[in-house]
Short mmCIF file of C-alpha atoms in Angstrom, two decimals:
data_model
loop_
_atom_site.label_atom_id
_atom_site.label_comp_id
_atom_site.label_asym_id
_atom_site.label_seq_id
_atom_site.Cartn_x
_atom_site.Cartn_y
_atom_site.Cartn_z
CA MET A 1 -34.23 -67.01 2.26
CA THR A 2 -34.23 -64.87 -0.84
CA ALA A 3 -32.60 -61.51 -1.26
CA PRO A 4 -34.57 -58.48 -2.41
CA SER A 5 -35.26 -58.82 -6.09
CA VAL A 6 -34.69 -56.41 -8.92
CA ASN A 7 -38.07 -55.48 -10.36
CA SER A 8 -38.66 -56.56 -13.94
CA ARG A 9 -37.53 -53.61 -16.00
CA GLN A 10 -39.60 -52.19 -18.83
CA SER A 11 -37.85 -52.19 -22.19
CA ASP A 12 -37.42 -48.42 -22.05
CA GLN A 13 -35.73 -48.40 -18.64
CA VAL A 14 -32.40 -49.68 -19.93
CA PRO A 15 -31.93 -46.97 -22.58
CA ASP A 16 -33.16 -44.30 -20.14
CA ALA A 17 -30.56 -45.31 -17.56
CA ILE A 18 -27.83 -45.57 -20.17
CA ALA A 19 -28.81 -42.20 -21.67
CA GLU A 20 -28.50 -40.44 -18.32
CA LEU A 21 -25.21 -42.19 -17.54
CA GLY A 22 -23.91 -41.27 -20.99
CA ALA A 23 -24.90 -37.62 -20.58
CA ARG A 24 -22.98 -37.47 -17.30
CA PHE A 25 -19.92 -39.57 -18.10
CA GLY A 26 -19.48 -39.33 -21.85
CA ALA A 27 -16.76 -41.57 -23.30
CA ALA A 28 -16.17 -43.19 -19.89
CA LEU A 29 -19.40 -45.14 -20.52
CA SER A 30 -19.43 -47.86 -23.15
CA THR A 31 -22.11 -50.14 -24.57
CA ALA A 32 -19.75 -51.69 -27.13
CA GLU A 33 -20.13 -55.43 -27.35
CA ALA A 34 -16.37 -56.05 -27.05
CA VAL A 35 -16.15 -54.01 -23.84
CA ARG A 36 -19.23 -55.66 -22.35
CA ARG A 37 -17.91 -59.08 -23.30
CA ASN A 38 -14.54 -58.37 -21.72
CA HIS A 39 -16.27 -57.53 -18.44
CA ALA A 40 -18.32 -60.72 -18.56
CA THR A 41 -15.50 -63.15 -19.28
CA VAL A 42 -14.11 -64.80 -16.16
CA GLU A 43 -11.80 -67.69 -15.46
CA GLY A 44 -13.76 -70.80 -14.68
CA PHE A 45 -17.05 -72.43 -15.31
CA HIS A 46 -19.67 -69.71 -15.03
CA PRO A 47 -21.81 -68.59 -17.99
CA PHE A 48 -21.31 -65.47 -20.07
CA LEU A 49 -23.50 -62.77 -18.43
CA PRO A 50 -22.76 -59.28 -19.80
CA ALA A 51 -23.91 -55.99 -18.34
CA ASP A 52 -25.90 -53.53 -20.45
CA ALA A 53 -23.10 -50.97 -20.15
CA VAL A 54 -19.64 -50.50 -18.64
CA LEU A 55 -18.50 -47.37 -16.81
CA MET A 56 -14.87 -46.55 -16.03
CA ALA A 57 -15.05 -44.73 -12.71
CA ARG A 58 -12.15 -42.50 -11.62
CA SER A 59 -13.22 -41.24 -8.19
CA THR A 60 -15.56 -41.83 -5.30
CA GLU A 61 -17.62 -38.91 -6.64
CA ASP A 62 -18.03 -40.76 -9.97
CA VAL A 63 -19.26 -43.82 -8.12
CA VAL A 64 -21.74 -41.75 -6.08
CA GLU A 65 -23.26 -40.17 -9.19
CA ALA A 66 -23.38 -43.46 -11.07
CA VAL A 67 -25.09 -45.24 -8.17
CA GLN A 68 -27.62 -42.43 -7.78
CA ILE A 69 -28.48 -42.53 -11.48
CA CYS A 70 -28.84 -46.30 -11.39
CA ALA A 71 -31.05 -46.09 -8.29
CA ARG A 72 -33.42 -43.70 -10.07
CA HIS A 73 -33.85 -46.16 -12.92
CA GLY A 74 -33.83 -49.46 -11.01
CA PHE A 75 -30.60 -50.34 -12.86
CA PRO A 76 -28.35 -52.94 -11.16
CA VAL A 77 -24.74 -52.07 -10.26
CA VAL A 78 -22.01 -54.72 -10.50
CA PRO A 79 -18.61 -53.60 -9.14
CA TYR A 80 -15.67 -54.75 -11.25
CA GLY A 81 -11.95 -54.76 -10.47
CA ALA A 82 -9.50 -57.09 -12.23
CA GLY A 83 -12.08 -59.75 -13.10
CA SER A 84 -10.12 -62.47 -11.29
CA SER A 85 -12.87 -63.69 -8.95
CA ILE A 86 -13.66 -67.40 -9.17
CA GLU A 87 -17.37 -67.68 -8.36
CA GLY A 88 -18.78 -65.27 -10.95
CA GLN A 89 -19.00 -62.25 -8.65
CA VAL A 90 -18.41 -59.77 -11.49
CA LEU A 91 -20.97 -61.25 -13.87
CA ALA A 92 -24.11 -59.21 -14.51
CA SER A 93 -26.73 -61.87 -13.81
CA LYS A 94 -29.49 -59.22 -13.93
CA GLY A 95 -27.90 -56.92 -16.50
CA GLY A 96 -27.30 -53.33 -15.49
CA LEU A 97 -24.04 -51.42 -15.12
CA SER A 98 -20.59 -52.98 -14.79
CA LEU A 99 -18.85 -50.37 -12.64
CA ASP A 100 -15.16 -50.74 -13.41
CA LEU A 101 -12.94 -49.34 -10.63
CA SER A 102 -9.61 -50.34 -12.16
CA GLU A 103 -8.73 -46.74 -13.10
CA MET A 104 -9.15 -45.71 -9.45
CA ASN A 105 -5.56 -46.82 -8.94
CA GLN A 106 -3.91 -44.18 -6.78
CA VAL A 107 -2.01 -44.84 -3.56
CA LEU A 108 -3.42 -41.90 -1.63
CA GLU A 109 -1.44 -42.01 1.59
CA ILE A 110 1.58 -43.86 2.97
CA ASN A 111 2.06 -43.70 6.73
CA ALA A 112 5.34 -45.56 7.09
CA GLY A 113 5.71 -44.83 10.78
CA ASP A 114 2.33 -46.38 11.55
CA LEU A 115 2.59 -49.18 8.97
CA ASP A 116 -0.60 -48.28 7.09
CA CYS A 117 -1.64 -46.96 3.69
CA ARG A 118 -4.80 -45.60 2.10
CA VAL A 119 -5.47 -46.72 -1.47
CA GLN A 120 -8.19 -46.46 -4.07
CA ALA A 121 -10.05 -49.68 -4.78
CA GLY A 122 -8.46 -50.22 -8.19
CA VAL A 123 -4.89 -50.40 -6.89
CA THR A 124 -3.58 -53.94 -7.36
CA ARG A 125 -1.48 -55.73 -4.77
CA LYS A 126 1.60 -55.56 -7.02
CA GLN A 127 1.10 -51.82 -7.61
CA LEU A 128 0.85 -51.24 -3.87
CA ASN A 129 3.98 -53.25 -3.15
CA ALA A 130 5.90 -51.39 -5.84
CA ALA A 131 4.83 -48.06 -4.28
CA ILE A 132 5.96 -48.91 -0.75
CA ARG A 133 8.98 -51.14 -1.36
CA ASP A 134 11.44 -48.22 -1.19
CA GLN A 135 10.24 -47.50 2.34
CA GLY A 136 10.99 -51.03 3.45
CA LEU A 137 7.33 -52.05 3.52
CA PHE A 138 5.13 -54.64 1.87
CA PHE A 139 1.47 -55.67 1.75
CA PRO A 140 1.31 -59.39 2.53
CA VAL A 141 -2.01 -60.73 1.21
CA ASP A 142 -1.21 -62.74 -1.93
CA PRO A 143 -4.08 -64.63 -3.61
CA GLY A 144 -1.96 -65.37 -6.66
CA ALA A 145 -3.66 -63.19 -9.25
CA ASP A 146 -2.71 -59.51 -9.33
CA ALA A 147 -6.13 -58.67 -7.96
CA THR A 148 -7.29 -55.19 -7.02
CA ILE A 149 -7.35 -54.34 -3.32
CA GLY A 150 -11.06 -53.53 -3.63
CA GLY A 151 -11.77 -56.92 -5.17
CA MET A 152 -9.76 -58.60 -2.45
CA VAL A 153 -11.90 -56.81 0.14
CA ALA A 154 -15.06 -57.96 -1.64
CA THR A 155 -14.17 -61.65 -1.34
CA ASN A 156 -12.12 -61.49 1.87
CA ALA A 157 -9.18 -62.78 -0.14
CA SER A 158 -6.29 -64.63 1.40
CA GLY A 159 -3.62 -66.81 -0.19
CA THR A 160 -0.10 -68.06 0.08
CA THR A 161 0.98 -65.87 3.02
CA THR A 162 -2.12 -66.35 5.19
CA MET A 163 -0.27 -68.74 7.47
CA ARG A 164 1.76 -65.85 8.92
CA TYR A 165 -0.06 -62.64 8.05
CA GLY A 166 -3.73 -63.56 7.81
CA GLY A 167 -6.20 -62.66 5.06
CA MET A 168 -7.87 -59.36 4.22
CA ARG A 169 -9.83 -59.13 7.47
CA ALA A 170 -6.53 -59.14 9.37
CA ASN A 171 -5.03 -56.43 7.16
CA VAL A 172 -7.81 -53.89 6.56
CA LEU A 173 -8.28 -51.05 9.04
CA GLY A 174 -11.06 -49.08 7.38
CA LEU A 175 -13.12 -48.51 4.23
CA THR A 176 -14.84 -45.83 2.21
CA VAL A 177 -18.09 -47.24 0.85
CA VAL A 178 -20.76 -45.83 -1.46
CA MET A 179 -24.10 -47.19 -0.31
CA ALA A 180 -27.02 -48.21 -2.53
CA ASP A 181 -28.68 -44.78 -2.08
CA GLY A 182 -25.48 -42.87 -2.89
CA ARG A 183 -24.46 -42.04 0.69
CA VAL A 184 -20.74 -42.25 1.41
CA ILE A 185 -19.71 -43.82 4.71
CA ARG A 186 -16.29 -44.35 6.24
CA THR A 187 -15.76 -47.33 8.50
CA GLY A 188 -12.92 -48.08 10.87
CA GLY A 189 -9.92 -45.79 10.79
CA ARG A 190 -6.18 -45.89 11.38
CA ALA A 191 -6.27 -47.08 14.98
CA ARG A 192 -5.35 -50.73 15.47
CA LYS A 193 -8.38 -51.41 17.65
CA SER A 194 -11.71 -49.82 18.51
CA SER A 195 -14.77 -50.56 20.62
CA ALA A 196 -16.86 -47.84 18.94
CA GLY A 197 -20.12 -49.33 17.72
CA TYR A 198 -20.78 -52.05 15.17
CA ASP A 199 -17.83 -53.37 13.18
CA LEU A 200 -18.99 -52.20 9.75
CA THR A 201 -15.56 -52.70 8.21
CA ASN A 202 -15.77 -56.45 8.64
CA LEU A 203 -19.39 -56.44 7.47
CA PHE A 204 -18.32 -55.14 4.07
CA ILE A 205 -15.25 -57.38 3.82
CA GLY A 206 -16.51 -60.51 2.06
CA SER A 207 -19.84 -58.96 1.04
CA GLU A 208 -19.00 -59.38 -2.69
CA GLY A 209 -20.39 -55.97 -3.68
CA THR A 210 -23.89 -56.80 -2.48
CA LEU A 211 -24.07 -54.09 0.22
CA GLY A 212 -22.22 -51.19 -1.36
CA VAL A 213 -19.26 -50.21 -3.53
CA VAL A 214 -15.90 -50.01 -1.75
CA THR A 215 -13.90 -47.12 -3.21
CA GLU A 216 -11.01 -46.63 -0.74
CA ILE A 217 -9.25 -48.95 1.70
CA GLN A 218 -7.00 -48.26 4.68
CA VAL A 219 -4.66 -51.25 4.79
CA GLN A 220 -2.09 -52.44 7.26
CA VAL A 221 1.37 -53.07 5.84
CA HIS A 222 4.47 -54.72 7.26
CA GLY A 223 8.20 -54.26 7.31
CA ILE A 224 10.11 -56.30 4.75
CA PRO A 225 11.78 -59.16 6.63
CA GLU A 226 15.52 -59.03 7.09
CA GLU A 227 15.93 -62.32 5.25
CA THR A 228 13.66 -64.57 3.21
CA ILE A 229 14.40 -67.95 1.70
CA ALA A 230 12.18 -70.49 -0.04
CA ALA A 231 12.42 -74.24 -0.36
CA VAL A 232 10.75 -77.06 -2.25
CA CYS A 233 10.44 -80.60 -0.88
CA ALA A 234 8.99 -83.62 -2.69
CA PHE A 235 7.33 -86.51 -0.83
CA GLU A 236 6.81 -90.19 -1.41
CA THR A 237 3.08 -89.89 -0.67
CA LEU A 238 0.39 -87.24 -0.58
CA GLU A 239 -0.44 -88.29 2.97
CA GLY A 240 3.15 -87.68 4.06
CA ALA A 241 3.14 -84.16 2.63
CA VAL A 242 -0.15 -83.25 4.31
CA ASN A 243 0.90 -84.75 7.64
CA THR A 244 4.01 -82.56 7.55
CA VAL A 245 1.78 -79.53 7.21
CA ILE A 246 -0.34 -80.59 10.18
CA GLU A 247 2.72 -81.19 12.34
CA ALA A 248 4.30 -77.85 11.37
CA VAL A 249 1.11 -75.98 12.29
CA GLN A 250 0.75 -77.85 15.57
CA TYR A 251 4.41 -77.15 16.33
CA GLY A 252 3.68 -73.42 15.99
CA LEU A 253 6.33 -72.71 13.39
CA PRO A 254 6.06 -69.12 12.06
CA LEU A 255 6.54 -70.00 8.38
CA ALA A 256 5.49 -67.36 5.88
CA ARG A 257 4.15 -69.81 3.28
CA MET A 258 3.40 -73.51 3.10
CA GLU A 259 1.83 -74.60 -0.18
CA LEU A 260 0.88 -78.07 -1.40
CA LEU A 261 0.83 -79.29 -5.00
CA ASP A 262 -0.15 -82.90 -5.63
CA GLU A 263 1.53 -85.16 -8.17
CA LEU A 264 -0.75 -84.14 -11.05
CA SER A 265 -0.22 -80.47 -10.23
CA MET A 266 3.55 -80.96 -10.36
CA ALA A 267 3.36 -82.72 -13.72
CA ALA A 268 1.36 -79.78 -15.07
CA PHE A 269 3.72 -77.34 -13.34
CA ASN A 270 6.77 -78.87 -15.06
CA ALA A 271 5.19 -79.08 -18.51
CA TYR A 272 3.83 -75.54 -18.48
CA GLY A 273 6.85 -73.83 -16.97
CA GLN A 274 9.51 -76.14 -18.43
CA SER A 275 10.64 -76.95 -14.89
CA ASP A 276 12.36 -80.08 -13.66
CA TYR A 277 10.83 -80.65 -10.24
CA ALA A 278 10.07 -84.18 -9.07
CA VAL A 279 6.63 -85.36 -10.21
CA ALA A 280 5.47 -86.12 -6.70
CA PRO A 281 3.39 -84.48 -3.95
CA THR A 282 5.38 -81.37 -3.10
CA LEU A 283 5.50 -78.64 -0.47
CA PHE A 284 6.60 -75.11 -1.34
CA LEU A 285 7.89 -73.34 1.77
CA GLU A 286 9.03 -69.85 2.68
CA PHE A 287 10.93 -68.80 5.79
CA GLN A 288 11.32 -65.20 6.98
CA GLY A 289 13.27 -63.56 9.77
CA GLN A 290 16.90 -63.35 10.80
CA GLY A 291 19.58 -65.83 9.82
CA VAL A 292 19.68 -67.90 13.01
CA ALA A 293 15.89 -68.01 13.33
CA ILE A 294 15.50 -69.09 9.71
CA ASP A 295 18.10 -71.80 10.14
CA GLU A 296 16.27 -73.13 13.19
CA GLN A 297 12.91 -73.12 11.39
CA ALA A 298 14.40 -74.84 8.37
CA GLN A 299 16.03 -77.51 10.49
CA ILE A 300 12.80 -78.35 12.30
CA VAL A 301 10.79 -78.46 9.06
CA ALA A 302 13.46 -80.61 7.39
CA GLU A 303 13.15 -83.10 10.25
CA LEU A 304 9.36 -83.12 9.97
CA CYS A 305 9.62 -83.66 6.21
CA ALA A 306 12.11 -86.50 6.59
CA GLY A 307 9.88 -88.21 9.12
CA ASN A 308 7.00 -88.20 6.62
CA GLY A 309 8.85 -89.40 3.54
CA GLY A 310 10.14 -86.07 2.31
CA GLY A 311 13.32 -85.68 0.31
CA GLU A 312 16.05 -83.08 0.23
CA PHE A 313 15.21 -79.38 0.18
CA ARG A 314 15.70 -77.48 -3.06
CA TRP A 315 16.48 -73.90 -2.02
CA ALA A 316 15.69 -70.54 -3.60
CA ARG A 317 17.67 -67.84 -1.80
CA ALA A 318 18.15 -64.96 -4.21
CA GLN A 319 15.24 -62.55 -4.77
CA GLU A 320 15.05 -63.49 -8.45
CA GLU A 321 14.93 -67.21 -7.66
CA ARG A 322 12.16 -66.77 -5.10
CA ASP A 323 10.16 -64.54 -7.41
CA ALA A 324 10.44 -67.11 -10.19
CA LEU A 325 9.38 -69.92 -7.87
CA TRP A 326 6.28 -68.15 -6.60
CA ASP A 327 5.40 -66.77 -10.02
CA ALA A 328 5.39 -70.33 -11.33
CA ARG A 329 3.27 -71.46 -8.37
CA HIS A 330 0.76 -68.69 -9.11
CA LYS A 331 0.43 -69.97 -12.69
CA ALA A 332 -0.75 -73.39 -11.50
CA TYR A 333 -4.25 -72.62 -12.83
CA PHE A 334 -2.98 -72.05 -16.37
CA ALA A 335 -0.69 -75.07 -16.06
CA ALA A 336 -3.70 -77.18 -15.13
CA LEU A 337 -5.67 -75.91 -18.15
CA ALA A 338 -2.80 -76.99 -20.37
CA LEU A 339 -3.35 -80.60 -19.23
CA ALA A 340 -6.57 -80.71 -21.24
CA PRO A 341 -6.58 -78.14 -24.06
CA GLY A 342 -10.05 -77.01 -25.02
CA LYS A 343 -11.58 -77.79 -21.66
CA VAL A 344 -12.67 -75.27 -19.03
CA ALA A 345 -12.02 -75.35 -15.32
CA LEU A 346 -14.52 -75.77 -12.54
CA VAL A 347 -12.48 -74.40 -9.65
CA THR A 348 -13.61 -75.00 -6.10
CA ASP A 349 -12.19 -74.67 -2.61
CA VAL A 350 -12.96 -75.66 0.96
CA CYS A 351 -11.28 -75.02 4.28
CA VAL A 352 -11.27 -77.53 7.14
CA PRO A 353 -9.73 -77.68 10.61
CA VAL A 354 -6.07 -78.51 10.07
CA SER A 355 -6.36 -81.77 12.03
CA ARG A 356 -8.84 -83.03 9.38
CA LEU A 357 -6.81 -81.85 6.41
CA ALA A 358 -5.20 -85.17 5.49
CA GLN A 359 -8.52 -86.99 5.49
CA ALA A 360 -10.21 -84.27 3.45
CA ILE A 361 -7.50 -84.15 0.78
CA LEU A 362 -6.99 -87.91 0.50
CA GLU A 363 -10.71 -88.63 0.18
CA THR A 364 -11.05 -85.88 -2.40
CA ARG A 365 -8.11 -87.25 -4.38
CA GLN A 366 -9.64 -90.74 -4.36
CA ASP A 367 -13.01 -89.35 -5.43
CA ILE A 368 -11.48 -87.47 -8.38
CA ASP A 369 -9.42 -90.47 -9.48
CA ALA A 370 -12.51 -92.71 -9.45
CA SER A 371 -14.54 -90.22 -11.51
CA GLY A 372 -12.31 -90.09 -14.60
CA VAL A 373 -12.22 -86.28 -14.42
CA THR A 374 -8.80 -84.63 -14.62
CA GLY A 375 -8.39 -82.59 -11.45
CA PRO A 376 -5.20 -81.36 -9.78
CA ILE A 377 -5.30 -80.53 -6.05
CA LEU A 378 -3.31 -77.67 -4.55
CA GLY A 379 -3.72 -75.22 -1.75
CA HIS A 380 -2.67 -72.92 1.04
CA VAL A 381 -2.75 -75.92 3.29
CA ALA A 382 -1.24 -74.43 6.45
CA ASP A 383 -4.63 -72.86 7.20
CA GLY A 384 -6.62 -75.92 6.08
CA ASN A 385 -7.59 -74.44 2.69
CA PHE A 386 -7.22 -76.45 -0.52
CA HIS A 387 -8.46 -76.18 -4.10
CA CYS A 388 -9.42 -78.48 -6.94
CA ILE A 389 -9.20 -77.52 -10.62
CA LEU A 390 -11.65 -79.84 -12.37
CA LEU A 391 -11.19 -79.82 -16.16
CA VAL A 392 -14.41 -80.25 -18.09
CA ASP A 393 -15.68 -80.39 -21.66
CA ARG A 394 -18.56 -77.94 -21.37
CA ASP A 395 -20.36 -79.70 -24.24
CA ASP A 396 -20.25 -83.12 -22.55
CA PRO A 397 -23.19 -83.30 -20.10
CA ASN A 398 -21.82 -86.42 -18.42
CA GLU A 399 -18.48 -84.77 -17.75
CA VAL A 400 -20.14 -81.61 -16.49
CA ALA A 401 -22.36 -83.63 -14.14
CA ALA A 402 -19.37 -85.61 -12.89
CA ALA A 403 -17.40 -82.43 -12.11
CA LYS A 404 -20.31 -80.78 -10.35
CA GLY A 405 -20.83 -83.93 -8.32
CA LEU A 406 -17.18 -83.92 -7.31
CA SER A 407 -17.39 -80.29 -6.26
CA ASN A 408 -20.55 -80.85 -4.23
CA ARG A 409 -19.11 -83.89 -2.48
CA MET A 410 -15.91 -82.02 -1.69
CA VAL A 411 -17.92 -79.25 -0.05
CA SER A 412 -20.14 -81.69 1.83
CA ARG A 413 -17.06 -83.52 3.07
CA GLY A 414 -15.57 -80.24 4.29
CA LEU A 415 -18.76 -79.20 6.07
CA ASP A 416 -19.05 -82.61 7.73
CA MET A 417 -15.56 -82.05 9.13
CA GLY A 418 -16.49 -78.72 10.69
CA GLY A 419 -15.11 -76.64 7.83
CA THR A 420 -16.50 -74.05 5.44
CA CYS A 421 -17.80 -74.32 1.88
CA THR A 422 -15.26 -71.74 0.73
CA GLY A 423 -12.05 -70.59 2.35
CA GLU A 424 -11.36 -67.67 0.02
CA HIS A 425 -13.27 -67.79 -3.29
CA GLY A 426 -16.58 -66.57 -1.89
CA ILE A 427 -20.17 -67.60 -2.65
CA GLY A 428 -21.05 -65.60 -5.78
CA LEU A 429 -23.21 -67.59 -8.16
CA GLY A 430 -21.70 -70.98 -7.47
CA LYS A 431 -22.12 -71.88 -3.80
CA GLN A 432 -25.42 -70.43 -2.69
CA GLN A 433 -26.91 -73.80 -1.77
CA HIS A 434 -23.86 -74.64 0.31
CA LEU A 435 -24.12 -71.35 2.21
CA LEU A 436 -27.61 -72.42 3.32
CA ARG A 437 -26.35 -75.74 4.59
CA GLN A 438 -23.41 -74.14 6.39
CA HIS A 439 -25.23 -71.29 8.12
CA GLY A 440 -28.90 -72.33 8.18
CA GLU A 441 -31.15 -69.69 9.72
CA ALA A 442 -28.22 -67.29 10.00
CA VAL A 443 -28.64 -66.75 6.25
CA ASP A 444 -32.01 -65.14 7.05
CA VAL A 445 -30.14 -62.57 9.15
CA MET A 446 -27.73 -61.93 6.29
CA VAL A 447 -30.69 -61.38 3.97
CA ASP A 448 -32.24 -58.97 6.50
CA ILE A 449 -29.00 -56.95 6.43
CA LYS A 450 -29.03 -56.98 2.63
CA ARG A 451 -32.64 -55.74 2.53
CA ALA A 452 -31.95 -53.01 5.08
CA LEU A 453 -28.95 -51.61 3.19
CA ASP A 454 -30.14 -52.31 -0.37
CA PRO A 455 -33.97 -52.46 -0.31
CA ALA A 456 -34.30 -52.35 -4.10
CA GLY A 457 -31.79 -55.18 -4.54
CA LEU A 458 -29.63 -53.26 -7.02
CA MET A 459 -26.17 -53.95 -5.59
CA ASN A 460 -24.70 -56.95 -7.44
CA PRO A 461 -28.02 -58.84 -7.46
CA GLY A 462 -28.10 -62.62 -7.62
CA LYS A 463 -24.84 -63.06 -5.72
CA ILE A 464 -24.47 -64.84 -2.36
CA PHE A 465 -28.23 -65.33 -1.96
CA ALA A 466 -30.69 -67.10 -4.23
CA SER A 467 -32.85 -64.56 -6.05
CA ASP A 468 -36.58 -64.94 -6.64
CA THR A 469 -36.44 -63.51 -10.15
#
């Protein structure tokens, strides 16, 4: 079950590839150590794996020419956006070219009447929302980081608003992709449904750059709700908070967001952001719609919270208050790091059926507490997805082994419950063995697709599948 391998390169192949790239792209190509290091530094636990060179692409045509040059020299291509992926997807595990798409940041088309837009891959979610806000529109997928839309396609990102709007697969209509041989294909379109052939759009969503380079995306957008309010509710127990989530989902409430932070997360949250929230398991909620509908939703959720040991709601109604609340929530990773200065984070996620969520989170919390590792739990729990941020001294082998053991047990627990080894982070370098357990022989089919579309194994090699080199 190994992907096609990159042939061992002769020592002169790297300078030959870089020389041809440099002749074509000039100053847009860099081999400077600082630039290479910047593109090989990611949040989390993965090792430093720099590319041999970095290219700032500015168009699909640039990407085509770069890929064709790399193909001639057997030079790997690693797409790069904002560098915010968790499982090392942008690291150059086989060297090669880090193809930075962040300067491909144009919103190419806004079709307000049809609620869709076409963007280059380097547009970030905040840039897109700023461009369409004046037309009463917004793009809903919110993974926390200001990730590029192309990067969000690569990992099938989701996040805080998935409960109502779905992840990337629910919000992407079509793609422009540069294939491993330099061909440009366009998948999907602007129609909201199609029965025309294979669904190539969804094949590339979540492929982590291993099948081709996504350069443009046709996304679905939504009208800004008439009214939005947020609320925070602290609970006596972690179990009570999670049970509220389960009941709200089973009730069918159309909340926009429902986020969980455990007690340790809230302590970190307060210290980092100088907030004064209760240090207790807490739900962060957002309601959207019209006044009466919001009031009805809020009343039902308040009753569910009260029945599970929840306290009074703390409301955020003004735009500035809501923005501050969610901005602080999105900084939970950095707040967690501040709990143990000098340590690094092993971040992991699973997603389970919502009915098993309480068991999964409580057993994970008990496992972390027994290990001695510092590890907050938080997540987009309304869809069964939660995360652990395990803080580790990289130079302490016992601590590293303990954290890896916790991560592996968390994944095994999730799979045993009918869940998935990753709800939104992807496989990358970190979860290849878990992919095998989850999908078994279906991984062979994935590898067959990889070999068919990238026979030389040059597109982001070493990711998703174990490599034989």
